[in-house]
Amino acid sequence: MYYIGIDIGSTGAKTAVLDEAGRIIDTFAQPTGWSSVDTAEAIRKTLVEKGFSPEEGKVVSTGYGRVAVPFSDKTVTEITCHAKGATRIFDDSDICVIDIGGQDTKIILVEDGFVKDFVMNDKCSAGTGRFLEVMANTLAMRPDELCTLAKSGGNTSISSLCTVFAESEVISLIGRGEKKENIAFGVVDSIVKKVAIQAKRIYRPGVRAVLTGGLCECDYICEALSKELKTEVTTLPEARFAGAIGAALLAM
Amino acid sequence: MSDYVKMWEDLGMDLETHDALCQVLPTAFGDVYLSQENRPEGMGFWDFVVSEIHGIRPSELIEAQKNGQKVFGTFCVYVPDEVVIAANGIVTGLCGGSQFWVPGGEKVLPKNTCPLIKASVGARLDRTCPFFRIADIYVGENTCDGKKKAYEILAEDVPMHVMDVPQMKRPEDIERWAHEIEIFAGVVEEQTGNKVTVEKLNEAIKIINNKRKALKRVYDARKADKLPISGKDALLMMQIAFFDDPVRCAEMCNKLADELEQRIADGVSVFPEGTKRILLTGTPLAIPNWKLHHIIETSGAAVVCEEMCTGTRYFENLVDEEQTTLEGQYKALAERYMKNNCACFTPNEGRIDDIIRLAKEYKVDGVIDVNLKFCSIYDTEGFFVERALKEAGIPVLGIETDYTDSDAEQLKTRVEAFIEMLG
Ligand code: SF4
Ligand code: SF4
């Protein structure tokens, strides 16, 4: 028997497989296409190829495409799954989880392993992975390149909160001949500030803060967030799969 | 809907646009309401009213106007119906609760106006709601800034009387409100041609008190462990209470309450055991705004109470029936209405106390503080609401939304996560 967690987010779909003992035996990611239904089918195929037929395991799906997975036994929201996954990955039951997703940014306060409180950004995409993606595109870079470059920049701020306006701000900065690393700095700074404001609504000093989701491979985001929140924000490579791992744990 | 086309035409309505509304409403109602199981039989009355929402009550109002009665359109639970009824007038609520009317309002209002105001203005200016056409006079009130200014715009198109609602609750404010009610009585007398007398006003006070008691009986039934009625159904009753004849409304609510009390005695519930109980607090949910109730009740929880103007604020507190002078009656009315706790008052601690009290009375598992987008007063007050609830150990979720469906998925995620959090 194995337990499968599927997290279909707005830009990427993550899958995690656990064995009977709850050990993580596989994780994989694929892009979310136009339709979550097609994505779910692609995941099913990959699972079968890897020898984890969904029919023989227990499946929990999460993320905004959670209802589009016909072979899942249960759906659970990404809030609960991220909390569950993060407590496992960071081996701590009292944490503040910061998840910068493609479309939503969530801050989740976990106490004794349970969600105590959470906030999610509203409709707009400021302070999300989407914002980063759009800006990276404008700068003809990959998002991870932009993050790395931001570390060596400074002294630039993007004042618009709206992605569309911020994009034209970036374009005019390019036009003015502003250095690329400074623009990158401005972009990351804008995201981090927005996320930090959200986090401060529920963050309690002393609680360990961790970063999950798509942006956790970028050290500089952690660094900048730590500065803004005045506490060390840590992450781990598996944290990218927190939602999927949490879902798999909830399948047990 | 039956054939009311002639009536709508006579009202000067934009039939083509109105048709589009008539086409979507039944589907929406079917999806949200008729899909529920084991509904109380008493809801049949409200189902019928909705199915003919732009026909049956409007034609009653027009009939009444032919007999010389005047119709007063109102937008706020501070406007005292009693005074109008005492002069043989009729009150109808006029708040717009559909996105359908919003673009019409946006033609003249700033984008960052709350959808309730936009929809109300749009419904009038676009001529797509019979109630907005029928009313002989609108009664506005100085509550929030958005409404205050919107009334000035509406006043160019329709007769309007604006009541000056105090923004504090000191004794002198209550006195001032009594005086405002007296001025309003003068306007009502002039409009209707009828005198407001002590006897008439006393009768009217009793009529509205009875309506309040009847609504309260239905709400009280929602305190039961086994819920005899869904939140959606209770909300529908509440929304239509603003439009209906008050005597018939009381009668129908009492009938429904009889049935619900019987259900409680028989242990009949419309929700499975263990369903999480939610109190909603915040800005009004004007008909046909059923969005959040629907999301909550299809996510494994039940709405058991609304601390809203379309909820407890509408019926809690009765007017003293023992006054023998007009002066005393106006004072009694002022006292009752000033017990309403709207965020346009400062300070407004009474509302926080109400929320905590209702959370206990209705044995809720969590509270959702829901505010219409761009309503800055309720949004700001949310700070105190959420803090007080957290201090009381009651989980709370703050939500801001409008009339569109574009955030439905996000809302569903938040609400589901909140319900999962309740355990
Ligand atoms: S929320 Fe305030 S302004 Fe609006 S109807 Fe209620 S009492 Fe009136
Ligand atoms: S919801 Fe807020 S902004 Fe809208 S009418 Fe009511 S008080 Fe005014």
XYZ file of C-alpha atoms and ligand atoms in Angstrom, chain B residues 75-79 95 116 141-144 147 151 165 242 282-284 308-310 313 340-345 375 377-378, ligand 1:
39
model
C -32.219 51.426 2.108
C -31.389 51.055 5.758
C -32.681 49.447 8.927
C -32.565 52.779 10.742
C -35.551 54.125 8.825
C -31.228 47.376 -1.706
C -24.596 47.424 -2.740
C -30.135 58.251 5.465
C -26.811 59.748 6.410
C -24.962 56.582 7.241
C -21.877 55.834 5.177
C -24.692 56.174 0.322
C -28.605 59.714 -2.645
C -28.670 59.517 11.367
C -37.897 43.811 3.582
C -20.759 42.061 8.477
C -22.410 44.044 5.725
C -25.960 43.321 4.528
C -26.270 41.688 9.849
C -28.943 44.119 8.794
C -30.378 41.213 6.834
C -30.161 43.717 13.499
C -28.918 48.871 16.192
C -25.206 48.551 15.940
C -23.982 49.652 12.527
C -20.342 50.360 11.800
C -21.193 53.925 10.782
C -21.341 54.727 14.521
C -16.998 49.230 2.498
C -16.225 51.234 7.783
C -17.025 47.553 8.197
S -25.151 48.395 7.400
Fe -25.576 50.355 8.400
S -26.023 51.727 6.730
Fe -26.220 49.656 5.920
S -28.385 49.112 6.171
Fe -27.303 48.436 7.962
S -27.539 50.078 9.420
Fe -27.983 50.935 7.414
